[in-house]
Tab-separated table of C-alpha atoms in Angstrom:
chain	number	residue	atom	x	y	z
A	1	MET	CA	96.679	79.144	75.200
A	2	THR	CA	97.010	76.304	77.911
A	3	LYS	CA	93.699	75.696	79.877
A	4	ARG	CA	93.752	76.964	82.913
A	5	SER	CA	91.478	75.821	85.784
A	6	PRO	CA	88.797	78.187	86.618
A	7	TRP	CA	89.164	76.887	90.622
A	8	LEU	CA	92.528	77.249	90.926
A	9	GLY	CA	92.076	80.888	89.743
A	10	LEU	CA	89.713	81.164	92.111
A	11	ALA	CA	91.295	80.229	94.805
A	12	VAL	CA	94.420	82.755	93.979
A	13	LEU	CA	91.499	85.252	94.031
A	14	ALA	CA	90.888	84.378	97.763
A	15	LEU	CA	93.698	85.306	98.988
A	16	PRO	CA	93.480	88.708	98.676
A	17	ALA	CA	89.559	89.316	99.910
A	18	LEU	CA	90.900	87.115	102.981
A	19	LEU	CA	93.459	89.016	103.730
A	20	VAL	CA	92.075	92.729	103.228
A	21	SER	CA	89.107	91.122	105.587
A	22	ILE	CA	92.060	90.499	108.118
A	23	ASP	CA	93.493	93.657	107.912
A	24	VAL	CA	90.476	95.878	108.886
A	25	PHE	CA	90.209	94.302	111.762
A	26	VAL	CA	93.814	93.506	113.096
A	27	LEU	CA	93.931	96.944	112.881
A	28	LEU	CA	91.589	97.767	115.265
A	29	LEU	CA	92.869	95.504	117.929
A	30	ALA	CA	96.780	97.215	117.198
A	31	LEU	CA	95.085	101.168	117.364
A	32	PRO	CA	95.893	101.353	120.722
A	33	ARG	CA	99.228	100.215	120.759
A	34	ILE	CA	100.049	102.046	117.883
A	35	GLY	CA	99.230	105.376	119.591
A	36	ALA	CA	100.941	104.614	122.668
A	37	ASP	CA	104.249	103.528	120.557
A	38	LEU	CA	104.193	106.110	117.694
A	39	HIS	CA	102.942	108.856	120.082
A	40	ALA	CA	99.569	109.499	117.623
A	41	SER	CA	96.954	112.091	118.638
A	42	SER	CA	93.706	111.004	119.110
A	43	THR	CA	92.869	113.259	115.488
A	44	GLU	CA	95.843	111.138	114.063
A	45	GLN	CA	94.476	107.791	115.292
A	46	LEU	CA	91.190	108.478	113.658
A	47	TRP	CA	92.767	109.409	110.598
A	48	ILE	CA	95.107	106.113	110.760
A	49	LEU	CA	91.869	104.064	111.052
A	50	ASP	CA	89.534	105.700	108.293
A	51	VAL	CA	91.552	107.112	105.537
A	52	TYR	CA	92.231	103.465	103.904
A	53	GLY	CA	87.664	103.660	104.098
A	54	PHE	CA	87.868	106.812	102.567
A	55	LEU	CA	90.210	106.025	99.208
A	56	LEU	CA	88.923	102.623	98.843
A	57	SER	CA	86.022	104.141	98.186
A	58	GLY	CA	87.035	106.954	96.403
A	59	PHE	CA	89.026	105.228	94.060
A	60	MET	CA	86.870	101.652	93.268
A	61	ILE	CA	84.943	103.270	90.546
A	62	THR	CA	88.286	104.294	88.598
A	63	MET	CA	90.203	101.336	89.628
A	64	GLY	CA	87.311	99.320	87.876
A	65	THR	CA	87.014	100.639	84.805
A	66	LEU	CA	90.497	100.834	84.590
A	67	GLY	CA	91.047	97.201	84.780
A	68	ASP	CA	88.502	96.813	82.226
A	69	ARG	CA	90.402	98.918	79.756
A	70	ILE	CA	94.285	97.919	80.332
A	71	GLY	CA	93.425	94.358	82.002
A	72	ARG	CA	92.081	93.083	85.147
A	73	ARG	CA	94.812	90.421	85.632
A	74	ARG	CA	97.184	93.490	84.856
A	75	LEU	CA	96.010	95.740	87.318
A	76	LEU	CA	95.397	93.102	89.950
A	77	LEU	CA	98.928	92.613	90.206
A	78	LEU	CA	100.244	95.873	90.078
A	79	GLY	CA	97.551	96.788	92.506
A	80	ALA	CA	98.884	93.474	95.031
A	81	ALA	CA	102.572	94.752	94.512
A	82	ALA	CA	101.550	97.990	95.725
A	83	PHE	CA	99.757	96.746	98.483
A	84	GLY	CA	102.414	94.354	99.621
A	85	ALA	CA	105.084	97.175	99.593
A	86	ALA	CA	102.514	99.560	101.482
A	87	SER	CA	101.781	97.103	103.940
A	88	ALA	CA	105.830	96.755	104.997
A	89	VAL	CA	105.759	100.406	104.989
A	90	ALA	CA	103.116	100.980	107.234
A	91	ALA	CA	104.742	97.686	109.572
A	92	TYR	CA	108.134	100.030	109.664
A	93	SER	CA	106.580	102.685	110.130
A	94	THR	CA	108.240	105.835	112.355
A	95	GLY	CA	105.551	108.099	113.390
A	96	PRO	CA	101.924	108.654	112.900
A	97	VAL	CA	102.020	110.853	109.219
A	98	MET	CA	104.639	108.047	108.001
A	99	LEU	CA	101.605	105.609	109.002
A	100	ILE	CA	99.003	107.594	107.530
A	101	ALA	CA	100.723	107.964	104.066
A	102	ALA	CA	100.992	103.798	103.934
A	103	ARG	CA	97.405	103.393	105.334
A	104	ALA	CA	96.554	105.864	102.182
A	105	ALA	CA	98.522	103.596	99.879
A	106	LEU	CA	97.158	100.751	101.149
A	107	GLY	CA	93.567	102.094	100.681
A	108	ILE	CA	94.362	103.184	96.855
A	109	ALA	CA	96.036	99.637	96.201
A	110	GLY	CA	93.198	97.629	98.200
A	111	ALA	CA	90.614	99.584	95.475
A	112	THR	CA	92.317	97.460	92.637
A	113	LEU	CA	91.966	94.283	94.743
A	114	ALA	CA	87.789	93.718	94.926
A	115	PRO	CA	86.741	95.109	91.305
A	116	SER	CA	89.308	92.675	89.582
A	117	SER	CA	88.998	89.928	91.428
A	118	LEU	CA	85.146	90.013	90.244
A	119	ALA	CA	85.620	90.868	87.153
A	120	LEU	CA	87.762	88.027	86.674
A	121	ILE	CA	85.086	85.862	88.773
A	122	SER	CA	83.110	86.651	86.140
A	123	GLY	CA	85.297	85.926	83.031
A	124	LEU	CA	86.379	82.688	85.008
A	125	PHE	CA	82.961	81.350	85.183
A	126	PRO	CA	80.489	82.546	82.334
A	127	ASP	CA	78.048	79.854	83.253
A	128	PRO	CA	75.777	81.529	86.201
A	129	ARG	CA	75.379	78.396	88.280
A	130	ARG	CA	78.785	78.046	88.634
A	131	ARG	CA	79.444	81.597	88.917
A	132	GLY	CA	77.144	81.566	91.684
A	133	LEU	CA	79.054	79.166	93.481
A	134	ALA	CA	82.123	81.119	93.026
A	135	ILE	CA	80.862	84.546	94.236
A	136	GLY	CA	79.781	82.370	97.259
A	137	VAL	CA	83.640	80.937	97.571
A	138	TRP	CA	85.104	84.151	97.072
A	139	MET	CA	82.288	85.898	99.831
A	140	VAL	CA	83.389	83.147	102.383
A	141	CYS	CA	87.272	83.907	102.429
A	142	PHE	CA	86.023	87.705	102.960
A	143	MET	CA	83.719	86.133	105.601
A	144	SER	CA	86.413	83.986	107.104
A	145	GLY	CA	88.738	87.587	107.310
A	146	ALA	CA	86.314	88.375	109.879
A	147	ILE	CA	86.269	85.294	111.863
A	148	ILE	CA	89.831	84.478	112.119
A	149	GLY	CA	90.985	88.200	111.956
A	150	PRO	CA	90.590	88.999	115.900
A	151	VAL	CA	92.394	85.419	116.897
A	152	VAL	CA	95.265	86.328	114.181
A	153	GLY	CA	95.765	89.771	115.473
A	154	GLY	CA	95.319	88.688	119.010
A	155	LEU	CA	98.125	85.897	118.657
A	156	LEU	CA	100.823	88.722	116.696
A	157	LEU	CA	100.044	91.596	119.255
A	158	GLN	CA	100.629	89.090	122.190
A	159	HIS	CA	103.767	88.289	120.912
A	160	PHE	CA	104.964	90.489	118.646
A	161	TRP	CA	105.076	94.184	117.779
A	162	TRP	CA	102.095	96.047	116.547
A	163	GLY	CA	103.930	96.074	112.857
A	164	SER	CA	103.610	92.785	112.842
A	165	ALA	CA	100.033	93.291	111.815
A	166	PHE	CA	100.571	94.953	108.456
A	167	LEU	CA	103.097	92.222	108.032
A	168	LEU	CA	100.294	89.766	107.272
A	169	GLY	CA	99.228	90.673	103.461
A	170	VAL	CA	102.786	90.599	102.225
A	171	PRO	CA	103.344	86.707	101.949
A	172	ALA	CA	99.960	86.133	100.173
A	173	MET	CA	100.640	89.373	97.993
A	174	VAL	CA	103.930	87.696	97.000
A	175	LEU	CA	101.701	84.599	96.299
A	176	LEU	CA	99.567	86.363	94.029
A	177	LEU	CA	101.772	87.877	91.915
A	178	ILE	CA	103.537	84.650	91.446
A	179	LEU	CA	100.484	82.449	90.490
A	180	GLY	CA	98.297	84.943	89.327
A	181	PRO	CA	100.317	85.375	85.872
A	182	ILE	CA	99.975	81.394	85.879
A	183	LEU	CA	96.512	80.410	86.661
A	184	LEU	CA	94.526	83.792	85.647
A	185	PRO	CA	93.514	84.768	82.137
A	186	GLU	CA	93.958	88.353	80.965
A	187	GLN	CA	90.525	90.128	80.757
A	188	ARG	CA	90.196	93.510	79.318
A	189	HIS	CA	87.777	95.651	76.927
A	190	PRO	CA	89.305	95.042	73.369
A	191	GLY	CA	87.799	98.493	71.989
A	192	ALA	CA	89.065	100.942	75.298
A	193	ARG	CA	89.543	104.237	74.135
A	194	ARG	CA	91.313	107.339	76.278
A	195	PHE	CA	91.012	107.198	80.118
A	196	ASP	CA	88.630	110.768	81.166
A	197	LEU	CA	91.264	111.798	83.988
A	198	PRO	CA	88.450	114.735	84.031
A	199	SER	CA	85.947	112.264	85.573
A	200	VAL	CA	88.487	110.310	87.818
A	201	GLY	CA	89.102	113.557	89.102
A	202	LEU	CA	85.087	114.656	89.729
A	203	SER	CA	84.365	111.028	90.741
A	204	LEU	CA	87.401	111.736	93.779
A	205	ALA	CA	85.599	115.246	94.343
A	206	ALA	CA	81.895	113.483	94.396
A	207	ILE	CA	83.342	110.212	96.246
A	208	LEU	CA	85.615	111.381	99.262
A	209	PRO	CA	83.607	114.604	100.959
A	210	MET	CA	80.450	112.235	100.967
A	211	VAL	CA	82.439	108.809	102.559
A	212	TYR	CA	84.152	111.598	104.920
A	213	ALA	CA	80.232	113.080	105.619
A	214	VAL	CA	78.466	110.285	106.312
A	215	LYS	CA	81.550	108.450	108.710
A	216	GLU	CA	81.854	112.260	110.628
A	217	LEU	CA	77.873	112.381	111.235
A	218	ALA	CA	77.424	108.648	112.599
A	219	ARG	CA	80.427	109.634	114.918
A	220	ASP	CA	79.396	112.669	115.874
A	221	GLY	CA	76.231	113.866	114.827
A	222	ALA	CA	75.159	117.026	112.244
A	223	ARG	CA	77.994	119.551	112.238
A	224	PRO	CA	78.843	122.427	110.018
A	225	LEU	CA	82.162	120.633	108.315
A	226	PRO	CA	80.391	116.954	107.758
A	227	VAL	CA	77.516	119.108	106.220
A	228	ALA	CA	78.977	121.004	103.793
A	229	ALA	CA	81.410	118.066	103.009
A	230	LEU	CA	78.167	116.011	101.996
A	231	ALA	CA	76.784	118.920	99.720
A	232	LEU	CA	79.985	119.835	98.206
A	233	GLY	CA	79.939	115.944	97.385
A	234	LEU	CA	76.345	115.622	96.125
A	235	THR	CA	76.926	118.771	93.845
A	236	VAL	CA	79.734	117.654	92.305
A	237	ALA	CA	78.673	114.175	91.671
A	238	VAL	CA	75.534	115.823	89.567
A	239	VAL	CA	78.627	117.551	87.415
A	240	PHE	CA	79.754	114.035	87.406
A	241	VAL	CA	77.007	112.240	86.230
A	242	ARG	CA	76.180	114.730	83.586
A	243	ARG	CA	79.787	114.499	82.373
A	244	GLN	CA	79.171	110.612	82.008
A	245	ARG	CA	76.157	111.052	79.984
A	246	ARG	CA	77.840	113.659	77.352
A	247	LEU	CA	80.960	111.158	76.838
A	248	ALA	CA	81.321	108.459	74.264
A	249	ASP	CA	83.953	106.482	76.285
A	250	PRO	CA	82.980	107.039	79.743
A	251	LEU	CA	84.554	106.944	83.009
A	252	LEU	CA	81.105	104.936	84.584
A	253	ASP	CA	78.593	103.737	81.968
A	254	LEU	CA	75.193	105.265	83.156
A	255	ARG	CA	73.443	102.960	80.241
A	256	LEU	CA	74.071	100.161	83.060
A	257	PHE	CA	71.485	101.538	85.310
A	258	GLY	CA	69.023	101.254	82.104
A	259	ASP	CA	68.746	97.358	82.621
A	260	ARG	CA	66.455	96.954	85.569
A	261	ALA	CA	67.791	93.442	86.944
A	262	PHE	CA	71.181	95.179	87.309
A	263	ALA	CA	69.681	98.495	88.765
A	264	THR	CA	67.268	96.258	91.355
A	265	ALA	CA	70.096	94.105	92.430
A	266	LEU	CA	72.409	97.085	93.184
A	267	GLY	CA	69.842	99.122	94.998
A	268	GLY	CA	69.037	96.133	97.285
A	269	MET	CA	72.671	95.565	98.058
A	270	PHE	CA	72.668	99.335	99.208
A	271	ALA	CA	70.055	99.157	101.036
A	272	GLY	CA	70.272	95.920	102.464
A	273	THR	CA	73.822	96.447	103.490
A	274	MET	CA	72.811	99.901	105.110
A	275	VAL	CA	70.514	98.033	107.327
A	276	THR	CA	72.320	94.834	108.552
A	277	GLY	CA	75.485	96.478	108.698
A	278	ALA	CA	74.341	98.764	111.193
A	279	MET	CA	72.707	96.111	112.859
A	280	MET	CA	75.701	94.504	113.191
A	281	VAL	CA	77.644	97.447	114.671
A	282	PHE	CA	74.440	97.882	117.163
A	283	ILE	CA	74.469	94.635	118.071
A	284	THR	CA	78.236	94.417	119.285
A	285	GLN	CA	77.830	97.314	121.414
A	286	HIS	CA	75.212	96.274	122.986
A	287	LEU	CA	76.854	92.984	123.985
A	288	GLN	CA	79.891	94.862	125.331
A	289	LEU	CA	77.871	97.989	127.078
A	290	VAL	CA	74.532	96.123	127.963
A	291	ASP	CA	75.479	92.583	128.540
A	292	ALA	CA	78.793	94.165	129.968
A	293	LEU	CA	81.099	91.176	128.112
A	294	SER	CA	84.667	92.002	127.378
A	295	PRO	CA	85.673	92.724	123.615
A	296	ARG	CA	87.026	89.222	123.227
A	297	ASP	CA	83.698	87.555	124.704
A	298	ALA	CA	81.893	89.882	122.625
A	299	GLY	CA	83.756	88.499	119.415
A	300	LEU	CA	82.804	84.775	120.275
A	301	TRP	CA	79.070	85.462	120.505
A	302	ILE	CA	79.568	86.967	117.436
A	303	LEU	CA	81.083	83.857	115.273
A	304	PRO	CA	77.664	82.054	114.909
A	305	ALA	CA	76.465	85.038	113.047
A	306	ALA	CA	79.240	85.139	110.710
A	307	ILE	CA	79.547	81.164	110.372
A	308	ALA	CA	75.865	81.392	109.518
A	309	SER	CA	76.576	83.910	106.743
A	310	ALA	CA	79.116	81.556	105.410
A	311	ALA	CA	77.141	78.410	105.027
A	312	SER	CA	74.254	80.944	103.547
A	313	PHE	CA	77.020	82.128	100.942
A	314	GLN	CA	77.313	78.709	99.493
A	315	VAL	CA	73.697	77.291	100.152
A	316	SER	CA	72.285	80.290	98.085
A	317	PRO	CA	73.723	79.620	94.518
A	318	LEU	CA	72.798	75.952	95.159
A	319	LEU	CA	69.233	76.889	95.931
A	320	ALA	CA	69.036	79.321	92.698
A	321	ARG	CA	69.130	76.083	89.988
A	322	ARG	CA	65.604	75.494	91.224
A	323	PHE	CA	63.935	78.535	92.404
A	324	ARG	CA	64.193	82.162	90.596
A	325	PRO	CA	66.636	84.399	92.007
A	326	GLY	CA	64.312	86.868	92.613
A	327	ARG	CA	62.127	84.521	95.126
A	328	LEU	CA	64.966	83.488	97.333
A	329	ILE	CA	66.297	87.271	97.392
A	330	GLY	CA	62.778	88.589	98.563
A	331	GLY	CA	62.350	85.390	100.925
A	332	GLY	CA	65.462	85.805	102.576
A	333	LEU	CA	64.858	89.334	103.012
A	334	LEU	CA	61.905	88.374	104.953
A	335	LEU	CA	63.654	86.320	107.227
A	336	SER	CA	66.360	88.929	107.711
A	337	ALA	CA	63.186	91.184	108.215
A	338	LEU	CA	62.124	88.734	111.027
A	339	GLY	CA	65.693	88.270	112.815
A	340	ALA	CA	65.095	92.042	113.010
A	341	ALA	CA	61.878	91.802	114.552
A	342	LEU	CA	62.935	89.745	116.832
A	343	VAL	CA	65.331	91.777	118.459
A	344	VAL	CA	62.672	94.257	119.292
A	345	LEU	CA	61.481	91.720	121.806
A	346	ILE	CA	64.469	91.010	124.036
A	347	PRO	CA	64.781	92.940	126.887
A	348	ALA	CA	67.746	94.543	128.204
A	349	THR	CA	68.462	91.444	130.911
A	350	ALA	CA	67.639	88.603	128.669
A	351	GLY	CA	71.637	87.953	128.249
A	352	PRO	CA	73.482	87.418	124.842
A	353	LEU	CA	72.045	84.148	124.012
A	354	PRO	CA	68.284	85.379	122.826
A	355	ILE	CA	70.106	88.407	120.635
A	356	ILE	CA	72.829	86.221	119.167
A	357	VAL	CA	69.877	83.392	117.891
A	358	ALA	CA	67.846	86.656	115.896
A	359	PHE	CA	71.163	87.691	114.450
A	360	VAL	CA	71.726	84.612	113.046
A	361	ILE	CA	68.569	84.286	111.605
A	362	SER	CA	69.039	87.798	109.835
A	363	ASN	CA	72.525	86.889	108.869
A	364	ILE	CA	71.016	83.425	106.875
A	365	GLY	CA	68.694	85.797	105.068
A	366	MET	CA	70.866	87.967	103.839
A	367	GLY	CA	72.851	85.221	102.232
A	368	PRO	CA	70.843	85.350	98.776
A	369	MET	CA	71.200	89.227	98.589
A	370	VAL	CA	75.010	89.200	98.788
A	371	THR	CA	75.669	85.941	96.742
A	372	LEU	CA	72.559	86.471	93.813
A	373	ALA	CA	72.548	89.983	93.565
A	374	THR	CA	76.688	90.415	93.430
A	375	GLY	CA	75.821	87.464	90.601
A	376	ILE	CA	73.208	89.303	88.741
A	377	VAL	CA	75.088	92.615	88.602
A	378	LEU	CA	78.034	91.180	87.091
A	379	GLY	CA	75.744	89.267	84.903
A	380	SER	CA	73.740	91.811	83.694
A	381	ALA	CA	76.462	94.277	82.251
A	382	PRO	CA	78.600	93.063	79.176
A	383	PRO	CA	81.599	91.087	79.347
A	384	GLU	CA	83.659	94.616	78.742
A	385	ARG	CA	82.225	96.248	81.581
A	386	ALA	CA	82.757	93.893	84.058
A	387	GLY	CA	85.294	95.894	86.025
A	388	SER	CA	82.911	98.496	86.132
A	389	ALA	CA	79.856	96.271	87.338
A	390	GLY	CA	82.102	95.124	90.186
A	391	ALA	CA	83.376	98.397	91.230
A	392	LEU	CA	79.840	99.633	91.459
A	393	ASN	CA	79.032	96.576	94.106
A	394	GLU	CA	81.526	97.293	95.974
A	395	VAL	CA	80.702	101.056	96.121
A	396	SER	CA	77.459	100.041	96.688
A	397	GLY	CA	77.989	98.265	99.758
A	398	GLU	CA	80.548	100.587	101.188
A	399	PHE	CA	77.990	103.553	101.327
A	400	GLY	CA	75.431	101.267	102.556
A	401	TYR	CA	77.573	100.485	105.682
A	402	ALA	CA	78.337	104.228	106.170
A	403	LEU	CA	75.185	105.496	105.598
A	404	GLY	CA	73.494	102.925	107.427
A	405	ILE	CA	75.641	103.595	110.792
A	406	ALA	CA	74.977	107.261	110.397
A	407	LEU	CA	71.528	107.586	110.198
A	408	LEU	CA	70.729	104.493	112.498
A	409	GLY	CA	73.053	105.448	115.042
A	410	SER	CA	71.636	108.857	114.799
A	411	LEU	CA	68.778	107.057	115.552
A	412	GLY	CA	69.561	105.136	118.444
A	413	THR	CA	71.161	108.217	120.185
A	414	ALA	CA	68.233	110.243	119.714
A	415	VAL	CA	66.249	107.494	121.506
A	416	TYR	CA	68.275	107.107	124.279
A	417	ARG	CA	68.908	110.855	125.060
A	418	ALA	CA	64.751	110.984	124.874
A	419	VAL	CA	64.281	108.012	126.865
A	420	VAL	CA	66.857	107.666	129.793
A	421	ASP	CA	65.782	107.924	133.268
A	422	LEU	CA	68.509	109.241	135.041
A	423	PRO	CA	68.588	108.017	139.314
A	424	PRO	CA	68.418	111.030	141.622
A	425	GLY	CA	71.446	112.218	143.372
A	426	LEU	CA	73.960	112.106	140.808
A	427	PRO	CA	77.405	113.636	140.359
A	428	ALA	CA	76.770	116.945	137.324
A	429	PRO	CA	79.540	115.490	135.588
A	430	ALA	CA	78.089	112.147	135.356
A	431	ALA	CA	74.928	112.938	134.859
A	432	ALA	CA	75.784	115.184	131.394
A	433	GLY	CA	77.791	112.083	130.261
A	434	ALA	CA	74.999	109.673	130.813
A	435	ARG	CA	72.349	111.874	129.396
A	436	ASP	CA	74.299	111.566	126.121
A	437	THR	CA	75.213	108.187	125.393
A	438	VAL	CA	75.453	104.734	127.206
A	439	THR	CA	79.167	104.216	126.876
A	440	ALA	CA	79.604	107.782	128.728
A	441	ALA	CA	77.319	106.389	131.749
A	442	THR	CA	79.342	103.366	131.713
A	443	ALA	CA	82.564	105.533	132.035
A	444	ALA	CA	81.071	107.546	134.519
A	445	ALA	CA	79.578	104.554	136.425
A	446	GLY	CA	82.875	103.593	137.085
A	447	GLY	CA	83.762	106.412	139.511
A	448	LEU	CA	80.931	106.023	141.663
A	449	PRO	CA	80.142	104.060	144.426
A	450	ALA	CA	78.048	100.754	144.141
A	451	ASP	CA	74.321	101.914	145.136
A	452	THR	CA	74.915	104.469	142.858
A	453	ALA	CA	76.492	103.413	140.151
A	454	GLU	CA	73.884	100.125	139.621
A	455	PRO	CA	71.302	102.483	139.544
A	456	LEU	CA	72.837	104.411	136.558
A	457	LEU	CA	73.525	101.257	134.515
A	458	ALA	CA	70.700	99.818	134.768
A	459	ALA	CA	69.162	103.092	133.446
A	460	ALA	CA	71.437	103.719	131.008
A	461	ARG	CA	71.078	100.059	129.686
A	462	ALA	CA	67.335	100.117	129.427
A	463	ALA	CA	67.563	103.227	127.397
A	464	ALA	CA	70.200	101.690	125.224
A	465	THR	CA	67.978	98.282	124.774
A	466	THR	CA	65.056	100.868	123.662
A	467	GLY	CA	66.977	102.661	121.175
A	468	LEU	CA	68.207	98.875	119.860
A	469	HIS	CA	64.370	98.415	119.676
A	470	VAL	CA	63.426	101.371	117.717
A	471	THR	CA	66.341	100.894	115.285
A	472	ALA	CA	65.708	97.135	114.763
A	473	ALA	CA	62.155	97.847	114.203
A	474	VAL	CA	62.945	100.260	111.469
A	475	CYS	CA	65.351	97.666	109.677
A	476	ALA	CA	62.706	95.412	109.523
A	477	VAL	CA	60.584	97.414	107.872
A	478	VAL	CA	63.395	98.532	105.281
A	479	LEU	CA	63.741	94.926	104.819
A	480	VAL	CA	59.795	94.157	104.285
A	481	ALA	CA	59.562	96.688	102.242
A	482	LEU	CA	62.846	96.081	100.067
A	483	ALA	CA	61.550	92.142	99.932
A	484	ALA	CA	58.588	93.341	98.052
A	485	LEU	CA	60.378	95.217	95.879
A	486	THR	CA	62.674	92.623	95.438
A	487	LEU	CA	59.835	90.323	94.370
A	488	ARG	CA	58.617	92.174	91.889
A	489	LEU	CA	61.461	94.134	90.113
A	490	LEU	CA	63.314	90.499	89.779
A	491	ARG	CA	60.243	88.130	89.284
A	492	HIS	CA	61.552	88.041	85.669
A	493	VAL	CA	64.545	87.022	86.418
A	494	PRO	CA	65.042	82.999	85.751
A	495	ALA	CA	66.619	80.415	87.817
A	496	LEU	CA	69.957	79.398	87.388
A	497	THR	CA	68.975	76.212	85.103
A	498	ALA	CA	70.752	76.524	81.889
A	499	PRO	CA	74.271	76.870	81.061
A	500	ALA	CA	75.154	80.207	79.550
A	501	PRO	CA	76.545	79.764	75.650
A	502	ALA	CA	80.613	79.153	75.357
A	503	ALA	CA	82.157	82.264	76.239
A	504	PRO	CA	85.384	83.189	73.756
A	505	GLU	CA	88.670	82.746	75.604
A	506	PRO	CA	89.499	85.954	76.968
A	507	GLU	CA	92.084	88.310	75.295
A	508	GLU	CA	95.618	88.134	76.010
A	509	LEU	CA	97.503	90.696	76.915
A	510	SER	CA	101.410	90.812	76.521
A	511	VAL	CA	102.300	91.602	79.866
A	512	PRO	CA	106.093	91.850	80.394
């Protein structure tokens, strides 16, 4: 077999990470125009936005295991072809139902990309030191999509029709299909047995209702249907786990959780994403609703924090060559806790600069968790389970983010409603909305005289800031507790000083 450069292979794997990230942020900008041009109802617009995430999360574990069996490169290329085709269908959709179906196909195709990419990185870089750097580069590419997505999306939507936003991914996927067979080795589990279809059905029946439930609980609070969906998902999850324990070759190998480093890193990723992801959403809302910035200006203020994250992703693997990962991750989490604690001290009238400084500190601290924990998850799993490990890593982040918004969002809303002190003399409809959320208060103020609107806005912004303070304090406490657990449970993981033994050449597949 001709020798391939692993760094060129990494460059190929960075393409889907960058484009999938851009796709998410561009859609947020394009949605209002999509709704107007396709005459989509509010419910249809929500499905256009959410169906991608539902199916991406639901199929991640299945696709990770499928890649271990049929070949990770093969699955990546199949997913890239499907993603490109579905992007074209989405761009030229003639109605909301067609676009929802295309977004669903994008979610299923997208579920192949991250697990296959992470598993291939694990095979390309068997040395933990180089693997850490490679994961950092891959994470930076994903973060770069968040940075340039709004800019690229704004330019496209200014000069072209909304469908151009979906066509961004097509050239990159074509390039991946051309270069992937040349620069990426095939990797698969040589002893793979049959694929357990009942387990696939059970995993979807467990994950999809739970993802739906946490998103709906975050959006509208506790209602009967999301609560019932959550109960259904948890019940099916118990059945799924029991089946995996009985199977000789399960869809999800639960023995992976027997490794303390694997379980700790995965749990830390879940909890860390839960609090810091939610903080990002709340700070973005604070910039727009309390500091009264436009979405564009709020996005520009967030850029330093995104750049700080990217820098931390790159530096953390280098530091891990001299310091134990447990200490770096624990120390980073304490730094993130400091950033969250600083948010508690910022008054509503301070302007955007102090809160962005605190957010930059918090993001720098999360770099070791994201890169080193991902490396521990991939390195702790046997090579034949790298796809499953990569899928679990991504699913933990997806669930953590959604659950953090649901739980901490509910907490922030409850605090707002408890402390908001509205000025007297408000019209009844305006007062009812203002007692509910700061968004409703801001909308209500737009239709009131200035002498009434200004006290209303001041009261709503003060209450929203108190809600942010409480959620930030909870985040700081959770991060300190997580740091203590990480320092204790990962203390045995050595620094990345010695190269790993030479790995055998990955098994090649005959791909027609």
